[in-house]
Amino acid sequence: MNCYVEIARVSYRRHRAHRAANIAGLATNGFFGLVRSFVFLALYRARPEAEGYVLLDALTYVWVTQALIMPVMHWGWLEIAQTIRDGDVISDLSKPVSFFGYWLSRDLGRSGYYVLYRFVPTLCIGLILFPMRLPEHLTTWIYFTLSVLMAAVLGFCVLFLINITGFWTTDVRGINSVVLTAVNFLTGFIVPLEFFPPAARAIAEVLPFAGMISIPINIFLERATGLAMLGLLGRQALWVCMLVLACHVTLAAATRRLVVQGG
Amino acid sequence: MDSLTVYWRLISAQIRGQMQYRVSFLLQLLGSFSTVFAELLAVLILFRTFGEMAGWRVGEVALLYSLVAIGFGLSELVSEGFDDMSVLIRMGDFDRILTRPIPAFVQVMSSQFALRRLGRIAHGVVALTLSHWWLRLAWSWVDVLLFLLALAGTAVVFFSIVLIGAAICFWTTERTEVQNVFTYGGTEVVSYPMHIYNRWLRSVFLWVVPLGLTTYYPVLHILQKTDPLDMPGWLPFVGPLIAPLFFGVALLIWRTGMDHYQSTGS
């Protein structure tokens, strides 16, 4: 266990070295947050409320999504696929640590970095520029933290699965862009799932992707309380188990057919 | 051989090369299409929920949206080479470019032709079709001409932004992230009517980076809507003509950058 904590810590520290890149990314998040806030300000002139979202909720939604995107999804990465391509994956697979655990720890280290250096500042920018709804109850923050942690694991599993398609195909880049687009949409990052047409909404809400953005936001906005909120967290936890299992099964299938071409 | 002939030869070689890996190309095309199509879908979902946006109906925003998407897609087809400018400089490849008897501008531009960006253009055409379906606009010849002019102007402005970004690499070597705010961020801003923004954000995208002039004003005229910002009535026609001026500025920055260029020594 100690070893995984260490891997996460090294990953965290490595990201802290890229300060300029983070500031640039922060500016981008801030800019998109700004533009999308104006979009909702304009839309809410037509009606004061939609699917239980008032303007204040929508503005909060905008800034929390911009803040969450890096800790949860990192816009995707192809690092594992790269090691499959150049053969380094062999040395990673032969290490006395779990391959899945190794990459998960690395990714959680990265998520931890982005929570501190991207989530917090992005939310602060939003709070300075626009009115927002912060959680009323202290316990909401605890549940929200738990929810974001599970969201990060879900996000990692999706990216892990995309990456290890590299064992079967050389077109990971193409698969990555198609899948990530669909995933982004189904997380509720681009528009809240609540605004989807009823049938699409019902499907999107039971898929694992809702656990990556939509559920954390609903908890943050305190749209679900008591048992309903525990239900949301439970659904997230269930998907975490399923996706972790899926990752292991797929990886096992991949390594069974792996042929090493010397080196 | 003049530059244009060289450009066409290199580009057609590029296209033939990209077509060799048919499946890979189709996947990239699909990726490019679906990424942007998700944005369009999002706009449609928002309009389904709210009905209108600051006095604009869904078909009207779709027209504006299609103009931005096609314009940006056209510029992306040819600007990809400039996007990789920092790599060219860092790897020392730009030194080699300078030794050849063809303008550096032409060589960098012909180093990449991003055929997969046709995905963005295709989705712009989908938006345009939807807009026509909803609005049933009676396009006059003037409208069609204005739309094409606006399209060309928008493409030129987006291209100029990337060119400026590439020129900045002569000083910084690294690609600056700010460019994304004006390209990708720019498409987001001008895909919606400019009057929804506050004064300073609007001013930046009208008078500093003139994207609003090549998109919002021509579309206002085509839709025969009154301008909530009370600008002069000739602005829709003059707006797109600002684009070559902006390109001139970008070219000037590029030239200055090239004079400043010192090899990285790699």
Coordinates of C-alpha atoms in Angstrom, one line a residue:
Chain A
M1 CA 0.0 0.0 0.0
N2 CA 2.8 2.3 0.9
C3 CA 4.3 1.9 -2.5
Y4 CA 1.0 3.2 -4.2
V5 CA 0.9 6.2 -1.9
E6 CA 4.5 6.9 -3.0
I7 CA 3.6 6.6 -6.7
A8 CA 0.7 9.0 -6.2
R9 CA 3.0 11.5 -4.3
V10 CA 5.6 11.4 -7.0
S11 CA 3.0 12.0 -9.7
Y12 CA 1.6 14.9 -7.6
R13 CA 5.0 16.5 -7.3
R14 CA 5.8 16.0 -11.0
H15 CA 2.7 18.0 -12.0
R16 CA 3.5 20.7 -9.5
A17 CA 6.6 21.4 -11.6
H18 CA 4.5 22.6 -14.6
R19 CA 3.3 25.8 -13.1
A20 CA 3.1 27.9 -16.3
A21 CA 1.0 25.2 -18.1
N22 CA -1.4 25.2 -15.2
I23 CA -1.8 28.9 -15.2
A24 CA -2.5 28.8 -18.9
G25 CA -5.0 26.1 -18.4
L26 CA -6.6 28.0 -15.6
A27 CA -7.0 31.0 -17.8
T28 CA -8.7 28.7 -20.4
N29 CA -11.1 27.3 -17.8
G30 CA -11.9 30.8 -16.6
F31 CA -12.5 32.1 -20.1
F32 CA -14.9 29.3 -20.9
G33 CA -16.6 29.7 -17.6
L34 CA -17.1 33.4 -18.4
V35 CA -18.6 32.8 -21.8
R36 CA -20.9 30.0 -20.6
S37 CA -22.1 32.1 -17.7
F38 CA -23.2 34.8 -20.2
V39 CA -25.0 32.2 -22.3
F40 CA -27.0 31.1 -19.2
L41 CA -27.6 34.7 -18.2
A42 CA -29.1 35.3 -21.7
L43 CA -31.2 32.0 -21.6
Y44 CA -32.7 32.8 -18.2
R45 CA -34.1 36.0 -19.5
A46 CA -36.8 33.9 -21.3
R47 CA -37.8 31.9 -18.2
P48 CA -36.8 32.0 -14.5
E49 CA -36.6 28.3 -14.0
A50 CA -35.9 25.1 -15.9
E51 CA -36.1 21.5 -14.6
G52 CA -35.5 22.8 -11.1
Y53 CA -32.5 24.9 -12.1
V54 CA -32.7 28.6 -11.4
L55 CA -30.1 31.0 -12.7
L56 CA -28.0 30.7 -9.5
D57 CA -27.9 26.9 -9.9
A58 CA -26.9 27.2 -13.6
L59 CA -24.1 29.6 -12.8
T60 CA -22.9 27.3 -10.1
Y61 CA -23.1 24.4 -12.5
V62 CA -21.0 26.3 -15.1
W63 CA -18.2 27.0 -12.6
V64 CA -18.2 23.7 -10.8
T65 CA -18.0 21.8 -14.2
Q66 CA -15.1 24.0 -15.3
A67 CA -13.4 23.3 -12.0
L68 CA -14.0 19.6 -12.0
I69 CA -13.0 18.8 -15.6
M70 CA -9.2 18.5 -14.9
P71 CA -9.4 16.5 -11.6
V72 CA -11.9 14.1 -13.1
M73 CA -11.1 13.7 -16.8
H74 CA -7.9 15.6 -17.7
W75 CA -9.3 15.8 -21.2
G76 CA -7.9 12.3 -21.7
W77 CA -4.4 11.0 -22.0
L78 CA -2.7 8.3 -24.0
E79 CA 0.3 7.5 -21.8
I80 CA -0.5 3.8 -21.4
A81 CA -1.2 3.4 -25.1
Q82 CA 2.2 5.0 -25.8
T83 CA 3.9 2.4 -23.6
I84 CA 2.1 -0.3 -25.5
R85 CA 3.3 1.2 -28.7
D86 CA 6.9 1.4 -27.8
G87 CA 7.1 -1.8 -25.7
D88 CA 7.8 -0.2 -22.3
V89 CA 4.6 -1.8 -21.2
I90 CA 6.5 -5.0 -20.7
S91 CA 8.7 -3.6 -17.9
D92 CA 5.6 -2.1 -16.3
L93 CA 3.8 -5.4 -16.4
S94 CA 6.7 -7.3 -14.9
K95 CA 7.0 -5.0 -11.9
P96 CA 6.0 -6.5 -8.6
V97 CA 3.1 -4.0 -8.3
S98 CA -0.4 -4.3 -9.9
F99 CA -0.4 -2.7 -13.3
F100 CA -3.8 -1.3 -12.7
G101 CA -2.9 0.0 -9.3
Y102 CA 0.3 1.6 -10.5
W103 CA -1.6 3.7 -13.1
L104 CA -4.5 4.4 -10.8
S105 CA -2.1 5.8 -8.1
R106 CA -0.4 7.9 -10.7
D107 CA -3.7 9.3 -11.9
L108 CA -5.0 10.0 -8.4
G109 CA -1.8 11.9 -7.7
R110 CA -2.5 14.0 -10.7
S111 CA -6.2 14.4 -9.6
G112 CA -5.0 15.5 -6.2
Y113 CA -2.8 18.1 -7.8
Y114 CA -5.6 19.4 -9.9
V115 CA -8.0 19.6 -7.0
L116 CA -5.7 22.0 -5.2
Y117 CA -4.3 24.0 -8.1
R118 CA -7.2 23.9 -10.6
F119 CA -10.5 23.1 -8.9
V120 CA -10.0 25.6 -6.0
P121 CA -8.8 28.6 -8.1
T122 CA -11.4 28.1 -10.9
L123 CA -14.1 28.1 -8.3
C124 CA -12.7 31.2 -6.7
I125 CA -12.6 33.0 -10.1
G126 CA -16.3 32.1 -10.5
L127 CA -17.1 33.3 -7.1
I128 CA -15.5 36.7 -7.7
L129 CA -17.2 37.2 -11.1
F130 CA -20.7 35.8 -10.6
P131 CA -23.2 35.0 -7.8
M132 CA -23.1 31.3 -7.0
R133 CA -24.8 28.8 -4.6
L134 CA -22.4 27.3 -2.2
P135 CA -23.5 24.2 -0.1
E136 CA -25.5 25.3 3.0
H137 CA -24.7 22.2 5.1
L138 CA -21.2 21.4 6.2
T139 CA -21.8 17.7 5.6
T140 CA -22.5 18.4 1.9
W141 CA -18.8 19.2 1.5
I142 CA -17.9 15.8 3.0
Y143 CA -20.2 14.0 0.6
F144 CA -19.1 16.1 -2.3
T145 CA -15.4 15.2 -1.6
L146 CA -16.3 11.6 -1.5
S147 CA -18.3 11.9 -4.7
V148 CA -15.4 13.7 -6.5
L149 CA -13.0 11.0 -5.4
M150 CA -15.3 8.3 -6.9
A151 CA -15.7 10.5 -10.0
A152 CA -11.9 10.6 -10.4
V153 CA -11.7 6.8 -10.2
L154 CA -14.5 6.4 -12.8
G155 CA -12.7 8.9 -15.0
F156 CA -9.5 6.9 -14.7
C157 CA -11.3 3.6 -15.5
V158 CA -12.7 5.1 -18.7
L159 CA -9.3 6.4 -19.8
F160 CA -7.6 3.1 -18.8
L161 CA -10.1 1.2 -21.0
I162 CA -9.5 3.5 -23.9
N163 CA -5.7 3.2 -23.5
I164 CA -5.6 -0.6 -23.4
T165 CA -7.5 -0.9 -26.6
G166 CA -3.9 -0.2 -27.8
F167 CA -3.2 -3.9 -27.3
W168 CA -5.6 -4.7 -30.2
T169 CA -5.5 -1.6 -32.4
T170 CA -3.1 1.1 -33.6
D171 CA -6.0 3.6 -33.9
V172 CA -6.2 4.5 -30.2
R173 CA -6.1 8.2 -31.1
G174 CA -9.3 8.0 -33.2
I175 CA -11.1 5.8 -30.7
N176 CA -10.0 8.2 -28.0
S177 CA -11.5 11.2 -29.6
V178 CA -14.8 9.6 -30.5
V179 CA -15.3 7.9 -27.1
L180 CA -14.3 11.0 -25.1
T181 CA -16.7 13.2 -27.0
A182 CA -19.6 10.8 -26.2
V183 CA -18.4 10.5 -22.6
N184 CA -18.1 14.2 -22.1
F185 CA -21.6 14.7 -23.3
L186 CA -23.0 11.9 -21.2
T187 CA -21.3 13.1 -18.0
G188 CA -23.4 16.3 -18.2
F189 CA -20.3 18.4 -18.7
I190 CA -21.6 20.2 -21.8
V191 CA -25.3 20.6 -20.7
P192 CA -26.9 19.3 -17.4
L193 CA -28.4 15.9 -17.9
E194 CA -31.6 17.4 -16.5
F195 CA -32.1 19.4 -19.7
F196 CA -31.9 16.3 -22.0
P197 CA -35.1 15.1 -23.6
P198 CA -36.8 12.6 -21.0
A199 CA -35.8 9.4 -22.7
A200 CA -32.2 10.5 -23.2
R201 CA -32.0 11.8 -19.7
A202 CA -33.2 8.5 -18.2
I203 CA -30.6 6.6 -20.1
A204 CA -27.8 9.0 -19.3
E205 CA -28.6 9.0 -15.6
V206 CA -28.2 5.3 -15.2
L207 CA -24.9 5.1 -17.2
P208 CA -21.6 5.2 -15.3
F209 CA -20.6 8.6 -16.9
A210 CA -23.3 10.4 -14.9
G211 CA -21.1 9.6 -11.8
M212 CA -18.2 11.7 -13.3
I213 CA -19.8 15.2 -13.4
S214 CA -23.5 15.1 -13.0
I215 CA -23.7 13.3 -9.6
P216 CA -21.0 15.4 -7.9
I217 CA -22.8 18.6 -9.1
N218 CA -26.2 17.5 -7.9
I219 CA -24.6 16.9 -4.5
F220 CA -22.9 20.2 -4.5
L221 CA -26.2 22.0 -5.4
E222 CA -27.9 20.0 -2.7
R223 CA -30.6 18.9 -5.2
A224 CA -30.7 15.6 -3.5
T225 CA -30.8 15.2 0.3
G226 CA -30.9 12.4 2.8
L227 CA -31.7 9.0 1.3
A228 CA -31.9 10.3 -2.2
M229 CA -28.3 11.6 -1.9
L230 CA -27.0 8.4 -0.4
G231 CA -28.7 6.7 -3.4
L232 CA -26.6 8.8 -5.8
L233 CA -23.4 8.0 -3.9
G234 CA -24.4 4.3 -3.9
R235 CA -24.9 4.4 -7.6
Q236 CA -21.5 5.9 -8.1
A237 CA -19.9 3.3 -5.8
L238 CA -21.6 0.5 -7.7
W239 CA -20.2 1.8 -11.0
V240 CA -16.8 2.2 -9.5
C241 CA -16.8 -1.5 -8.6
M242 CA -18.2 -2.5 -12.1
L243 CA -15.7 -0.4 -14.0
V244 CA -12.7 -1.5 -11.9
L245 CA -13.7 -5.1 -12.6
A246 CA -14.1 -4.4 -16.3
C247 CA -10.6 -2.9 -16.4
H248 CA -9.1 -6.0 -14.8
V249 CA -11.0 -8.4 -17.0
T250 CA -10.0 -6.5 -20.2
L251 CA -6.4 -6.2 -19.0
A252 CA -6.3 -10.0 -18.3
A253 CA -7.6 -10.7 -21.8
A254 CA -5.1 -8.3 -23.3
T255 CA -2.0 -9.7 -21.6
R256 CA -3.0 -13.3 -22.4
R257 CA -2.5 -12.5 -26.1
L258 CA 0.4 -10.2 -25.7
V259 CA 3.5 -11.1 -27.8
V260 CA 6.8 -9.5 -26.9
Q261 CA 8.8 -8.7 -30.1
G262 CA 12.2 -8.8 -28.4
G263 CA 13.7 -5.5 -27.5
Chain B
M1 CA 8.2 27.3 -60.1
D2 CA 6.1 29.8 -58.2
S3 CA 5.0 29.4 -54.6
L4 CA 1.4 28.5 -55.5
T5 CA 2.4 25.6 -57.7
V6 CA 4.8 24.3 -55.0
Y7 CA 2.0 24.6 -52.5
W8 CA -0.5 22.6 -54.6
R9 CA 2.1 19.9 -55.3
L10 CA 2.9 19.4 -51.6
I11 CA -0.7 19.5 -50.5
S12 CA -1.9 17.0 -53.1
A13 CA 1.0 14.7 -51.9
Q14 CA -0.3 15.2 -48.3
I15 CA -3.8 14.3 -49.3
R16 CA -2.7 11.2 -51.1
G17 CA -0.6 10.2 -48.1
Q18 CA -3.5 10.7 -45.7
M19 CA -5.8 8.6 -47.9
Q20 CA -3.4 5.6 -47.7
Y21 CA -4.6 4.8 -44.2
R22 CA -8.3 4.8 -45.0
V23 CA -9.7 3.4 -41.7
S24 CA -7.5 5.6 -39.6
F25 CA -8.5 8.6 -41.7
L26 CA -12.2 7.8 -41.5
L27 CA -11.9 7.4 -37.7
Q28 CA -10.2 10.8 -37.4
L29 CA -12.9 12.3 -39.6
L30 CA -15.6 10.8 -37.4
G31 CA -13.8 12.0 -34.3
S32 CA -13.5 15.5 -35.7
F33 CA -17.2 15.5 -36.7
S34 CA -18.5 14.0 -33.4
T35 CA -16.5 16.4 -31.2
V36 CA -18.1 19.4 -32.8
F37 CA -21.5 17.8 -33.4
A38 CA -21.7 17.4 -29.6
E39 CA -21.5 21.2 -29.3
L40 CA -24.3 21.7 -31.8
L41 CA -26.4 19.1 -29.9
A42 CA -25.8 21.0 -26.7
V43 CA -27.0 24.2 -28.3
L44 CA -30.2 22.4 -29.5
I45 CA -30.8 20.9 -26.1
L46 CA -30.5 24.4 -24.4
F47 CA -33.0 25.8 -26.9
R48 CA -35.3 22.9 -26.4
T49 CA -35.3 23.8 -22.7
F50 CA -35.4 27.6 -22.9
G51 CA -37.1 28.4 -26.2
E52 CA -35.0 31.5 -27.1
M53 CA -31.9 33.4 -26.2
A54 CA -32.0 37.1 -25.7
G55 CA -34.6 37.5 -28.6
W56 CA -33.0 35.0 -30.9
R57 CA -34.7 31.8 -32.0
V58 CA -33.0 28.5 -32.5
G59 CA -32.8 28.7 -36.3
E60 CA -31.3 32.2 -36.1
V61 CA -28.5 31.0 -33.7
A62 CA -28.0 28.0 -35.9
L63 CA -27.3 30.3 -38.9
L64 CA -24.7 32.2 -36.9
Y65 CA -23.3 28.9 -35.6
S66 CA -22.9 27.4 -39.1
L67 CA -21.1 30.5 -40.3
V68 CA -18.6 30.2 -37.4
A69 CA -18.2 26.5 -37.8
I70 CA -17.6 26.5 -41.6
G71 CA -15.3 29.5 -41.4
F72 CA -13.2 28.0 -38.6
G73 CA -13.1 24.6 -40.4
L74 CA -11.8 26.2 -43.6
S75 CA -9.1 28.0 -41.7
E76 CA -8.1 24.8 -39.9
L77 CA -7.6 23.0 -43.2
V78 CA -4.6 25.2 -44.0
S79 CA -3.4 26.5 -40.7
E80 CA -2.3 23.2 -39.2
G81 CA 1.3 23.7 -40.2
F82 CA 1.5 26.9 -38.2
D83 CA 0.0 25.1 -35.2
D84 CA 3.2 23.0 -35.0
M85 CA 5.5 26.0 -35.2
S86 CA 7.1 25.4 -31.8
V87 CA 8.1 21.9 -32.8
L88 CA 9.6 23.2 -36.1
I89 CA 11.7 25.7 -34.1
R90 CA 12.7 23.4 -31.3
M91 CA 13.8 20.6 -33.5
G92 CA 15.8 23.0 -35.7
D93 CA 13.7 22.2 -38.8
F94 CA 13.0 25.8 -39.3
D95 CA 16.7 26.4 -40.1
R96 CA 16.3 24.0 -43.0
I97 CA 13.2 25.8 -44.2
L98 CA 15.2 29.1 -44.3
T99 CA 17.8 27.6 -46.6
R100 CA 15.3 26.7 -49.3
P101 CA 14.4 29.2 -52.1
I102 CA 10.7 29.2 -51.3
P103 CA 9.1 31.7 -48.8
A104 CA 9.0 30.2 -45.3
F105 CA 5.3 31.1 -45.0
V106 CA 4.5 28.8 -48.0
Q107 CA 6.7 26.0 -46.7
V108 CA 5.2 26.0 -43.2
M109 CA 1.6 26.2 -44.6
S110 CA 2.2 23.3 -47.0
S111 CA 3.8 21.1 -44.3
Q112 CA 0.3 20.0 -43.1
F113 CA -3.1 19.8 -44.7
A114 CA -5.6 18.8 -42.2
L115 CA -8.1 16.9 -44.3
R116 CA -9.8 15.5 -41.2
R117 CA -11.0 19.0 -40.4
L118 CA -13.6 18.4 -43.1
G119 CA -15.6 17.0 -40.1
R120 CA -16.0 20.5 -38.7
I121 CA -17.1 21.9 -42.0
A122 CA -19.6 19.1 -42.5
H123 CA -21.1 19.8 -39.1
G124 CA -21.4 23.5 -40.0
V125 CA -23.3 22.4 -43.2
V126 CA -25.6 20.4 -41.0
A127 CA -26.3 23.5 -38.8
L128 CA -26.9 25.6 -41.9
T129 CA -29.4 23.0 -43.3
L130 CA -31.2 22.9 -40.0
S131 CA -31.3 26.7 -39.9
H132 CA -32.8 26.8 -43.3
W133 CA -35.3 24.1 -42.4
W134 CA -36.5 26.2 -39.4
L135 CA -36.4 29.7 -40.8
R136 CA -37.3 29.2 -44.5
L137 CA -35.4 32.4 -45.2
A138 CA -35.9 33.9 -48.6
W139 CA -32.2 34.5 -49.5
S140 CA -31.6 37.4 -51.8
W141 CA -28.5 37.6 -54.0
V142 CA -27.1 40.2 -51.7
D143 CA -27.7 37.9 -48.7
V144 CA -25.9 35.0 -50.4
L145 CA -23.0 37.2 -51.4
L146 CA -22.8 38.7 -47.9
F147 CA -22.8 35.2 -46.3
L148 CA -20.0 34.0 -48.6
L149 CA -18.0 37.2 -47.8
A150 CA -18.6 36.7 -44.1
L151 CA -17.4 33.1 -44.5
A152 CA -14.2 34.1 -46.2
G153 CA -13.7 36.9 -43.6
T154 CA -14.2 34.5 -40.7
A155 CA -11.8 32.0 -42.1
V156 CA -9.1 34.7 -42.7
V157 CA -9.5 36.0 -39.1
F158 CA -9.1 32.5 -37.6
F159 CA -6.1 31.8 -39.8
S160 CA -4.6 35.1 -38.8
I161 CA -5.0 34.3 -35.1
V162 CA -3.0 31.0 -35.6
L163 CA -0.4 32.9 -37.7
I164 CA 0.1 35.4 -34.9
G165 CA 0.3 32.5 -32.4
A166 CA 3.0 30.9 -34.6
A167 CA 4.9 34.1 -35.0
I168 CA 5.0 34.5 -31.2
C169 CA 6.9 31.2 -31.1
F170 CA 9.9 33.1 -32.7
W171 CA 10.2 34.8 -29.4
T172 CA 9.0 32.2 -26.9
T173 CA 9.8 28.9 -28.7
E174 CA 6.9 27.4 -26.7
R175 CA 3.4 27.5 -28.1
T176 CA 1.3 30.0 -26.1
E177 CA -2.0 28.7 -24.7
V178 CA -3.6 32.2 -25.2
Q179 CA -4.1 31.2 -28.8
N180 CA -6.6 28.6 -27.8
V181 CA -8.7 31.3 -26.0
F182 CA -9.0 33.1 -29.3
T183 CA -9.5 30.2 -31.6
Y184 CA -11.5 27.6 -29.7
G185 CA -12.7 30.2 -27.2
G186 CA -13.5 32.5 -30.1
T187 CA -15.7 30.0 -31.8
E188 CA -17.6 29.6 -28.5
V189 CA -18.0 33.4 -28.1
V190 CA -19.2 34.3 -31.6
S191 CA -21.4 31.2 -32.0
Y192 CA -23.9 33.1 -29.8
P193 CA -25.2 36.7 -30.5
M194 CA -22.7 39.3 -29.4
H195 CA -25.3 41.3 -27.4
I196 CA -25.4 38.6 -24.7
Y197 CA -21.9 39.5 -23.5
N198 CA -20.8 42.4 -21.3
R199 CA -19.1 45.4 -22.8
W200 CA -15.5 44.5 -22.5
L201 CA -15.8 40.9 -23.7
R202 CA -17.8 42.2 -26.7
S203 CA -15.3 44.9 -27.4
V204 CA -12.4 42.4 -27.5
F205 CA -14.2 40.2 -30.1
L206 CA -15.3 43.2 -32.2
W207 CA -12.4 45.6 -32.2
V208 CA -9.3 43.6 -31.2
V209 CA -10.0 40.2 -32.8
P210 CA -12.6 41.2 -35.3
L211 CA -14.5 37.9 -35.3
G212 CA -17.8 39.6 -34.3
L213 CA -17.5 41.9 -37.3
T214 CA -17.2 38.9 -39.7
T215 CA -20.0 36.9 -38.1
Y216 CA -22.6 38.7 -36.0
Y217 CA -23.1 41.7 -38.1
P218 CA -23.5 40.0 -41.5
V219 CA -26.0 37.5 -39.9
L220 CA -27.9 40.4 -38.3
H221 CA -28.4 41.8 -41.8
I222 CA -29.4 38.5 -43.4
L223 CA -31.9 37.9 -40.6
Q224 CA -33.1 41.5 -40.9
K225 CA -32.9 42.0 -37.2
T226 CA -32.4 45.4 -35.6
D227 CA -29.0 45.9 -34.0
P228 CA -29.4 46.1 -30.2
L229 CA -25.9 47.7 -30.0
D230 CA -26.9 50.6 -32.4
M231 CA -24.0 50.4 -34.8
P232 CA -24.0 52.1 -38.2
G233 CA -26.1 50.3 -40.9
W234 CA -23.1 49.8 -43.2
L235 CA -21.2 47.7 -40.6
P236 CA -22.5 44.3 -41.9
F237 CA -20.9 45.0 -45.3
V238 CA -17.7 46.6 -44.1
G239 CA -17.1 44.1 -41.2
P240 CA -15.9 41.2 -43.3
L241 CA -13.6 43.5 -45.2
I242 CA -11.7 44.2 -41.9
A243 CA -10.4 40.6 -42.2
P244 CA -7.7 41.3 -44.8
L245 CA -6.6 44.2 -42.7
F246 CA -6.2 41.9 -39.7
F247 CA -4.4 39.4 -41.8
G248 CA -2.0 42.2 -42.8
V249 CA -1.2 42.9 -39.2
A250 CA -0.7 39.1 -38.6
L251 CA 1.7 38.9 -41.5
L252 CA 3.6 41.9 -40.2
I253 CA 4.0 40.2 -36.9
W254 CA 5.2 37.1 -38.7
R255 CA 7.8 39.0 -40.7
T256 CA 9.0 40.8 -37.6
G257 CA 9.3 37.5 -35.8
M258 CA 11.3 36.0 -38.6
D259 CA 13.7 38.9 -38.5
H260 CA 14.0 38.3 -34.8
Y261 CA 14.5 34.5 -35.2
Q262 CA 17.6 33.0 -33.7
S263 CA 18.0 29.3 -34.1
T264 CA 17.7 27.2 -30.9
G265 CA 20.9 25.5 -31.9
S266 CA 19.5 21.9 -31.8

